[in-house]
Coordinates of C-alpha atoms and ligand atoms in Angstrom, one line a residue:
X155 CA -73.7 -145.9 -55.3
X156 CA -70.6 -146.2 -54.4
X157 CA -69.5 -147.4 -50.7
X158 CA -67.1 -148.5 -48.0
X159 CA -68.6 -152.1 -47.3
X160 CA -67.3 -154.4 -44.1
X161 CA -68.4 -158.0 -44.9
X162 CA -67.8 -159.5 -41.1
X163 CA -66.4 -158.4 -37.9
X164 CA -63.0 -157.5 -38.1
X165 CA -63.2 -157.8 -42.3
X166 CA -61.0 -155.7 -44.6
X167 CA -63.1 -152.6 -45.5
X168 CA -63.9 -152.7 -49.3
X169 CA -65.1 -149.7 -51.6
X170 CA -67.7 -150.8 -54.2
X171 CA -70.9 -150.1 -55.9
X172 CA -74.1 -151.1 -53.8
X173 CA -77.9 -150.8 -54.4
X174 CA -79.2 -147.0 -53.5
X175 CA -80.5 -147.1 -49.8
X176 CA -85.2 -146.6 -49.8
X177 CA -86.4 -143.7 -48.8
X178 CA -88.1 -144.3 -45.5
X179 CA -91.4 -142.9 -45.2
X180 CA -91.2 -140.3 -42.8
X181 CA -87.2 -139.9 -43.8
X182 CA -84.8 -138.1 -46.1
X183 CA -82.0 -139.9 -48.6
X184 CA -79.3 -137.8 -48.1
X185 CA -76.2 -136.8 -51.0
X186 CA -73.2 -137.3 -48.5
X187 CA -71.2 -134.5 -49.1
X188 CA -68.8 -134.7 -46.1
X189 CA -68.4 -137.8 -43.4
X190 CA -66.1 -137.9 -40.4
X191 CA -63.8 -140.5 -39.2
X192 CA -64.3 -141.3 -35.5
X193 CA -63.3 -143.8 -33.3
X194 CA -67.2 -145.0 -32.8
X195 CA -66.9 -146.6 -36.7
X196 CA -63.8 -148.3 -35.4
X197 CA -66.0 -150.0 -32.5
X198 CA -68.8 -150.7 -34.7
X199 CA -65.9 -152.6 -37.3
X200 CA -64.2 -154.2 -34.5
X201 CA -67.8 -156.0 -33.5
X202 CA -68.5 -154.0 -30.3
X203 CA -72.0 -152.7 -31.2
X204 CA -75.1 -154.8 -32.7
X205 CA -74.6 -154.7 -36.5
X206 CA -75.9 -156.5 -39.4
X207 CA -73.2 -157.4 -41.9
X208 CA -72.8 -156.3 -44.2
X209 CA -72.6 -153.1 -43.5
X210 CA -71.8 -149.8 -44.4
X211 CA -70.0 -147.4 -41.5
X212 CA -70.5 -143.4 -41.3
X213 CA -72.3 -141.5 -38.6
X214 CA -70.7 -137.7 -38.8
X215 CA -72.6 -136.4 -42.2
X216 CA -73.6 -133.2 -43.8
X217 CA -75.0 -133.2 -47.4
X218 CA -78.1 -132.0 -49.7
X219 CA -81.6 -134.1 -49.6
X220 CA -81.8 -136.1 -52.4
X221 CA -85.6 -137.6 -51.8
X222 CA -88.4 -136.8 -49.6
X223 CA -90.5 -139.5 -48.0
X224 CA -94.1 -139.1 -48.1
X225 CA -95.0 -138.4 -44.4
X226 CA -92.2 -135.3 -43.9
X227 CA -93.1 -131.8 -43.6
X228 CA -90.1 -129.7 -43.3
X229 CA -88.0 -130.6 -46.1
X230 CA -87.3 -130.7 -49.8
X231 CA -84.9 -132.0 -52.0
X232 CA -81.9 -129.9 -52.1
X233 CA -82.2 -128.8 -48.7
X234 CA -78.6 -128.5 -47.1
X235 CA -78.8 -130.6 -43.7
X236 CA -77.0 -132.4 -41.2
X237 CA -78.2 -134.7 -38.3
X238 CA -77.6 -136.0 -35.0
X239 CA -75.7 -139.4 -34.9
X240 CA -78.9 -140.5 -32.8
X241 CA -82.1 -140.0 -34.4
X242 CA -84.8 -140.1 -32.2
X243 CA -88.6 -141.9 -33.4
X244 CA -90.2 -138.0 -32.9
X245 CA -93.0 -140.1 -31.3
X246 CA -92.1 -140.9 -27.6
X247 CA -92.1 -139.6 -24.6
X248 CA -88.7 -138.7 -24.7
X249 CA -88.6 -137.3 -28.5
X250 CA -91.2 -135.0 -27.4
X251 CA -90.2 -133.3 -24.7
X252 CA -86.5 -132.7 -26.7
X253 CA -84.4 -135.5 -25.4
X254 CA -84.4 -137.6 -28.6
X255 CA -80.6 -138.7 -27.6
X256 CA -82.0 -141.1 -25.6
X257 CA -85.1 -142.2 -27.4
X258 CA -85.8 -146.3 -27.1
X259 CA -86.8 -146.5 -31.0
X260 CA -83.6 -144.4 -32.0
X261 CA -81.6 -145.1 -35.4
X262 CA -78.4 -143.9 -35.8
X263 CA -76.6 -144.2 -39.7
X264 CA -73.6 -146.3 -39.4
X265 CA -74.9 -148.4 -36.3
X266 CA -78.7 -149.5 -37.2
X267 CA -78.6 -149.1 -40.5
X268 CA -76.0 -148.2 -43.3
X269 CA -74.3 -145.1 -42.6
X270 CA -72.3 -142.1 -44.6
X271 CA -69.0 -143.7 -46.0
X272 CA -71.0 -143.7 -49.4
X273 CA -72.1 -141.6 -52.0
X274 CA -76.0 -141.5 -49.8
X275 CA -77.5 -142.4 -47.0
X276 CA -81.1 -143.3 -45.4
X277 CA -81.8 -140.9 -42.3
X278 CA -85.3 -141.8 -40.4
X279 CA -88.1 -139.3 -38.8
X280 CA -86.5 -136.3 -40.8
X281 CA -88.9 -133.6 -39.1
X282 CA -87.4 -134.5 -35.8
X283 CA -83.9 -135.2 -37.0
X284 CA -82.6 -133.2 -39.5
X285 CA -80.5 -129.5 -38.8
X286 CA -81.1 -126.7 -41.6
X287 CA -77.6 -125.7 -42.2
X288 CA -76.4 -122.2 -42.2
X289 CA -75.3 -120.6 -45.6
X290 CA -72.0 -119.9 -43.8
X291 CA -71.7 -123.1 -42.8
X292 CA -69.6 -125.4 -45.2
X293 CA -70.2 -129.4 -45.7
X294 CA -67.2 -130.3 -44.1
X295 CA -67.2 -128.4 -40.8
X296 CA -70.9 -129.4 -40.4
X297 CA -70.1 -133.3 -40.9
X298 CA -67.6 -132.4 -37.9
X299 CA -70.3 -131.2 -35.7
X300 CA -72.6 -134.2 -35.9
X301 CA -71.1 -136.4 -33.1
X302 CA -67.8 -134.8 -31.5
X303 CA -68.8 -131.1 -31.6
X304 CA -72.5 -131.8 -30.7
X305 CA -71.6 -134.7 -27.8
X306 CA -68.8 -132.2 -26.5
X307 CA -71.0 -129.1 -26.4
X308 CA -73.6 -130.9 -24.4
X309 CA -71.5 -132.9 -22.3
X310 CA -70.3 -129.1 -21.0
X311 CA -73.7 -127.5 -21.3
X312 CA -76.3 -129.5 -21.3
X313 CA -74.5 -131.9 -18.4
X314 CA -71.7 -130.8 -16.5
X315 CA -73.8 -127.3 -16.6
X316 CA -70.4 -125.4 -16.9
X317 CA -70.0 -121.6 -15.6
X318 CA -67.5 -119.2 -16.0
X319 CA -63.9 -119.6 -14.1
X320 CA -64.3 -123.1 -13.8
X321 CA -61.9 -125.0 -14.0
X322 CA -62.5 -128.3 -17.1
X323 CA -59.8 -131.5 -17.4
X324 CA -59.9 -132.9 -20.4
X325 CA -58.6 -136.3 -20.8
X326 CA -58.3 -137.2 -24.8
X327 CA -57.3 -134.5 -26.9
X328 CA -58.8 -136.2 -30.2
X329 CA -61.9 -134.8 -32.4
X330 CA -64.0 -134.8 -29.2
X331 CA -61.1 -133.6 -26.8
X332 CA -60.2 -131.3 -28.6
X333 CA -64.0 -129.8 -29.6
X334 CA -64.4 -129.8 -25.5
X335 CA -61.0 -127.7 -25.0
X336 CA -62.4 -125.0 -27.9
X337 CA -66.0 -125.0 -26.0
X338 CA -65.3 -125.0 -22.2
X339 CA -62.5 -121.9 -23.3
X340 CA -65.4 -119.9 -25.5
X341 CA -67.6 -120.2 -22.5
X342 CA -64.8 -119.1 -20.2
X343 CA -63.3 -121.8 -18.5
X344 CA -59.9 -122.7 -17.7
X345 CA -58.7 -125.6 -19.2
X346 CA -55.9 -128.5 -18.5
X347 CA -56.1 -130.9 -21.7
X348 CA -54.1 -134.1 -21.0
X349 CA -53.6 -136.6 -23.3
X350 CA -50.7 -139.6 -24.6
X351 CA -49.8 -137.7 -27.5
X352 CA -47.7 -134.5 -27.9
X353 CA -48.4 -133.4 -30.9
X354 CA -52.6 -133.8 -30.0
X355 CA -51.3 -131.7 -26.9
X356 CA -49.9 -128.8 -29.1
X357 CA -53.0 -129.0 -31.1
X358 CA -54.8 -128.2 -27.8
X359 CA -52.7 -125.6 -26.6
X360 CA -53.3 -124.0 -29.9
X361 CA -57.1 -124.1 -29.3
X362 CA -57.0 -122.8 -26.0
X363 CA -56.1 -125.1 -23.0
X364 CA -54.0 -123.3 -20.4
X365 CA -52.2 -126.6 -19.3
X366 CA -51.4 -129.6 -21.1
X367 CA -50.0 -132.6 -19.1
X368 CA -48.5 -135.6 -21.0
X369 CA -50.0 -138.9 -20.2
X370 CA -46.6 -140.5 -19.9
X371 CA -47.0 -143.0 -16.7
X372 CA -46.9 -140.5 -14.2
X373 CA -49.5 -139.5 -12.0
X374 CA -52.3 -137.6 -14.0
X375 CA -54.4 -136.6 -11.0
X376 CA -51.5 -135.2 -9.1
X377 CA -50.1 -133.1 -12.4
X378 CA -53.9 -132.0 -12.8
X379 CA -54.4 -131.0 -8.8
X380 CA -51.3 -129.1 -8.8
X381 CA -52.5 -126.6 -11.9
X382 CA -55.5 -126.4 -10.5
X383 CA -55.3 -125.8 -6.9
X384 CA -56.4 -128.6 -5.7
X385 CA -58.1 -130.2 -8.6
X386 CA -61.1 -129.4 -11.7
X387 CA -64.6 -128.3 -11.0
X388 CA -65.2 -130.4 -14.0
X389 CA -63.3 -133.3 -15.9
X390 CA -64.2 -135.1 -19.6
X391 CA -63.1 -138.3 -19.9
X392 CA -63.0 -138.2 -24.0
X393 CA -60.8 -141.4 -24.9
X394 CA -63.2 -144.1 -23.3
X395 CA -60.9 -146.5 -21.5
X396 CA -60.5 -147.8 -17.6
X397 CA -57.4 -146.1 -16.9
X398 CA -58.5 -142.1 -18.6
X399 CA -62.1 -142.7 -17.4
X400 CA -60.6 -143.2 -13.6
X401 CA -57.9 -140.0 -14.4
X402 CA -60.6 -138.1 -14.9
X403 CA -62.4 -138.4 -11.8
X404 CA -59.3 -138.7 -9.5
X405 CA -58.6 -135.2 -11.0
X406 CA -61.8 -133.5 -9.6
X407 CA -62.1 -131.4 -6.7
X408 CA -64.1 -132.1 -4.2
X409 CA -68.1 -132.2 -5.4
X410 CA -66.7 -131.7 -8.9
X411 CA -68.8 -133.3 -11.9
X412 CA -67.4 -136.3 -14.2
X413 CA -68.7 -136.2 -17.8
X414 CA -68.2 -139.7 -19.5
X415 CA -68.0 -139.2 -23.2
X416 CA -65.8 -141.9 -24.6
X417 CA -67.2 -145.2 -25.0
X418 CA -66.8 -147.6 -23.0
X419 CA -68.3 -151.0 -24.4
X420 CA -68.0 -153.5 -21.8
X421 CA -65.8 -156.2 -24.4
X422 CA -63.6 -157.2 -20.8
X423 CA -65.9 -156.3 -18.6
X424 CA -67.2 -152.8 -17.0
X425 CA -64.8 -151.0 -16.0
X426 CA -63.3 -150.4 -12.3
X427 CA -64.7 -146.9 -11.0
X428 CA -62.8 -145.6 -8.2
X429 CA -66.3 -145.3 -6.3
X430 CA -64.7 -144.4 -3.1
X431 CA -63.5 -141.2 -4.1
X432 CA -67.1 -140.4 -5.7
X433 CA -68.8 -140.6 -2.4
X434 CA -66.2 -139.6 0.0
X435 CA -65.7 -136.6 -1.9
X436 CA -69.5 -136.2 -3.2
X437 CA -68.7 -136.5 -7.2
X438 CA -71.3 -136.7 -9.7
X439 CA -70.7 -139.2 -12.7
X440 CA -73.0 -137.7 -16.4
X441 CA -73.2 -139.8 -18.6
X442 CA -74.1 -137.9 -22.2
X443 CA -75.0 -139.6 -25.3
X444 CA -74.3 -137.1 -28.3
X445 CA -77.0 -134.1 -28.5
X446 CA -80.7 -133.5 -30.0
X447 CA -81.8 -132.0 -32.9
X448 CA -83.6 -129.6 -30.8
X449 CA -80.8 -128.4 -28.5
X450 CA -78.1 -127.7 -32.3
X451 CA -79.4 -123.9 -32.5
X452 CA -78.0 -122.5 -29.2
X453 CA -74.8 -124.3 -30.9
X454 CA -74.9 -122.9 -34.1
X455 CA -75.6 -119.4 -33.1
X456 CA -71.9 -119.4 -31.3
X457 CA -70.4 -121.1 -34.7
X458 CA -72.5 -118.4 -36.7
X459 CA -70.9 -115.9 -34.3
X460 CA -67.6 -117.3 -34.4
X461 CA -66.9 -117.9 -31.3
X462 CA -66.9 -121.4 -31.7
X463 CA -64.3 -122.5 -34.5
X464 CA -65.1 -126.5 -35.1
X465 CA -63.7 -125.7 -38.6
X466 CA -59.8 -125.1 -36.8
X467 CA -60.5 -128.8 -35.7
X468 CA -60.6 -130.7 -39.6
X469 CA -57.2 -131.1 -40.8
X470 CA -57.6 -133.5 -43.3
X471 CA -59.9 -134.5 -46.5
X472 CA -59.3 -138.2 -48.1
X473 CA -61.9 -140.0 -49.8
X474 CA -64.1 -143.6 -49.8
X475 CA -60.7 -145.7 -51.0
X476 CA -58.6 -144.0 -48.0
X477 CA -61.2 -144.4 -45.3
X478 CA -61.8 -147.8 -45.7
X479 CA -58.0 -148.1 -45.5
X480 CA -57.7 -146.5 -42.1
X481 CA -61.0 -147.6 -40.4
X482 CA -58.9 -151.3 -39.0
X483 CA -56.6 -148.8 -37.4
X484 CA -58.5 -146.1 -36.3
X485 CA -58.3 -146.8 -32.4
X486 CA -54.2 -146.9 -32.7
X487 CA -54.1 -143.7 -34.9
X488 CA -52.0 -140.9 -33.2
X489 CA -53.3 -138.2 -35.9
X490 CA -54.6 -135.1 -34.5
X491 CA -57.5 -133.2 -35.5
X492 CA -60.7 -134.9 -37.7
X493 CA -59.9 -136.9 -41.0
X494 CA -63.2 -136.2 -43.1
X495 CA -64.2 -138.0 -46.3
X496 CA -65.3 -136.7 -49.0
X497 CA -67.2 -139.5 -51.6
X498 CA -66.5 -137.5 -54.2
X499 CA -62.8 -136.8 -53.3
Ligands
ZN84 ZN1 -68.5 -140.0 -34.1
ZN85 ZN1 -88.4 -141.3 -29.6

């Protein structure tokens, strides 16, 4: 098949033919028939996660099952699926009672083993895992939902425990920013998206956000209190960095609830918390580690509904040769909206 290969930390992504991944046991090889670019692929190239190289990047995937491993029940070739970027064992303690995105024997593609930027990939435990899609769901907007749609719709619902009227800050108005502006307004929040880039900003007024404040220097938290009388119920720290992290919880109310999405790999150390502020004003810090299989339904009834829109959020298609192109750059890119690739494009 044919794949975006990084030889080394840091290497220059190459597209060439590798062996087909094995069909684990109790797994699925999946035809990749959409992948999306995300900023976790860039940390995985750039050395910040445990990888074997080399290696093959890709976590956000739709496609049709190409084989069936002995030990799975549910699935067939041809089946059209998609899957968490975690995959949980389906054995533990965790896996079983529906938490598999935090399971201790998890794979994810892209991370453990080799992931989507290729013509197939290996996903494990497929009766846990894998996500039946919708007919009236296309490849493309499915690969979106596998990590930003997914980690943003539980980070709202499944952590912060949203209700109507509140108010949500969202700092980062990239693929996961800008899937949480889309899902805290369909549940009926009020929304101030903040974020370095303008034209990411317009992209979230488009989708929704009442306010958009432009991370130019000045004083986020202050900008943020002053739409929202005095601060959010709720605020989504999407980028993954010291300084958005902190703007995020300085622009809570009091008791409000901080959702850390964006990753934040301790390469210079962990990062300064302004812990003060969490106990004087009785903040709670979520962390929320993308979303199980077992939670996607209540999701994809409000896609199948149309309420939720993750298709608005994909404005772009390029294909293996592109994406290995991009991937050094991807933490610097000021592009709006996902990038998907398409192996076949
Ligand atoms: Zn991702
Ligand atoms: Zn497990």
């Amino acid at each position: 098949m044919r794949a975006v290969v990084v030889d080394e930390v840091r290497g220059r992504p190459d597209v060439r033919e590798v062996a087909d991944p094995t069909c684990p046991v109790d797994g699925v090889v999946v035809r990749v028939m959409a992948t999306g670019m995300c900023r976790s692929d860039w940390h995985a190239w750039a050395g910040h996660d445990e990888i074997t190289f080399p290696h093959v990047p890709g976590h956000e995937l739709a496609g049709v099952v190409a084989e069936v491993g002995a030990g799975v029940g549910r699935w067939r070739v041809g089946d059209r699926v998609t899957v968490p970027f975690v995959c949980g064992c389906g054995r533990c303690e965790w896996c079983r009672s529906g938490n598999a995105q935090v399971c201790p024997e998890q794979q994810q593609p892209g991370f453990t083993h080799w992931g989507s930027f290729a013509e197939r990939v290996a996903l494990h435990s497929a009766d846990t895992n894998l996500i039946a899609l919708p007919e009236s769901l296309d490849f493309g907007t499915a690969a979106g939902l596998g990590c930003r749609f997914a980690t943003a719709y539980r980070a709202l619902v499944g952590r912060a425990r949203i209700t109507e009227g509140e108010w949500v800050t969202v700092v980062g108005a990239g693929g996961v920013g800008l899937s949480t502006v889309m899902i805290a307004r369909a549940l009926g929040c009020r929304v101030v998206a903040v974020d370095r880039n303008p034209e990411a900003l317009a992209l979230a007024a488009d989708l929704g956000a009442d306010h958009v404040v432009l991370a130019d220097g000045s004083d986020v938290p202050d900008a943020v209190a002053d739409l929202t009388g005095g601060g959010s119920h709720v605020a989504v720290d999407a980028v993954g960095d010291e300084r958005t992290s902190a703007d995020a919880i300085l622009s809570l109310r009091r008791r409000g609830r901080h959702v850390q999405v964006g990753l934040l790999p301790p390469v210079a150390g962990h990062p300064r918390v302004p812990m003060d502020r969490v106990i004087a004003w009785e903040l709670d810090l979520l962390g929320s580690h993308g979303m199980a299989a077992a939670d996607y339904p209540d999701m994809l009834a409000l896609v199948a509904q149309g309420l939720l829109r993750p298709d608005l959020l994909v404005r772009r298609t390029i294909g293996l040769a592109e994406a290995a192109s991009l991937l050094p750059g991807l933490d610097r890119t000021t592009a709006a909206g996902i990038t998907l690739v398409d192996p076949a494009h």
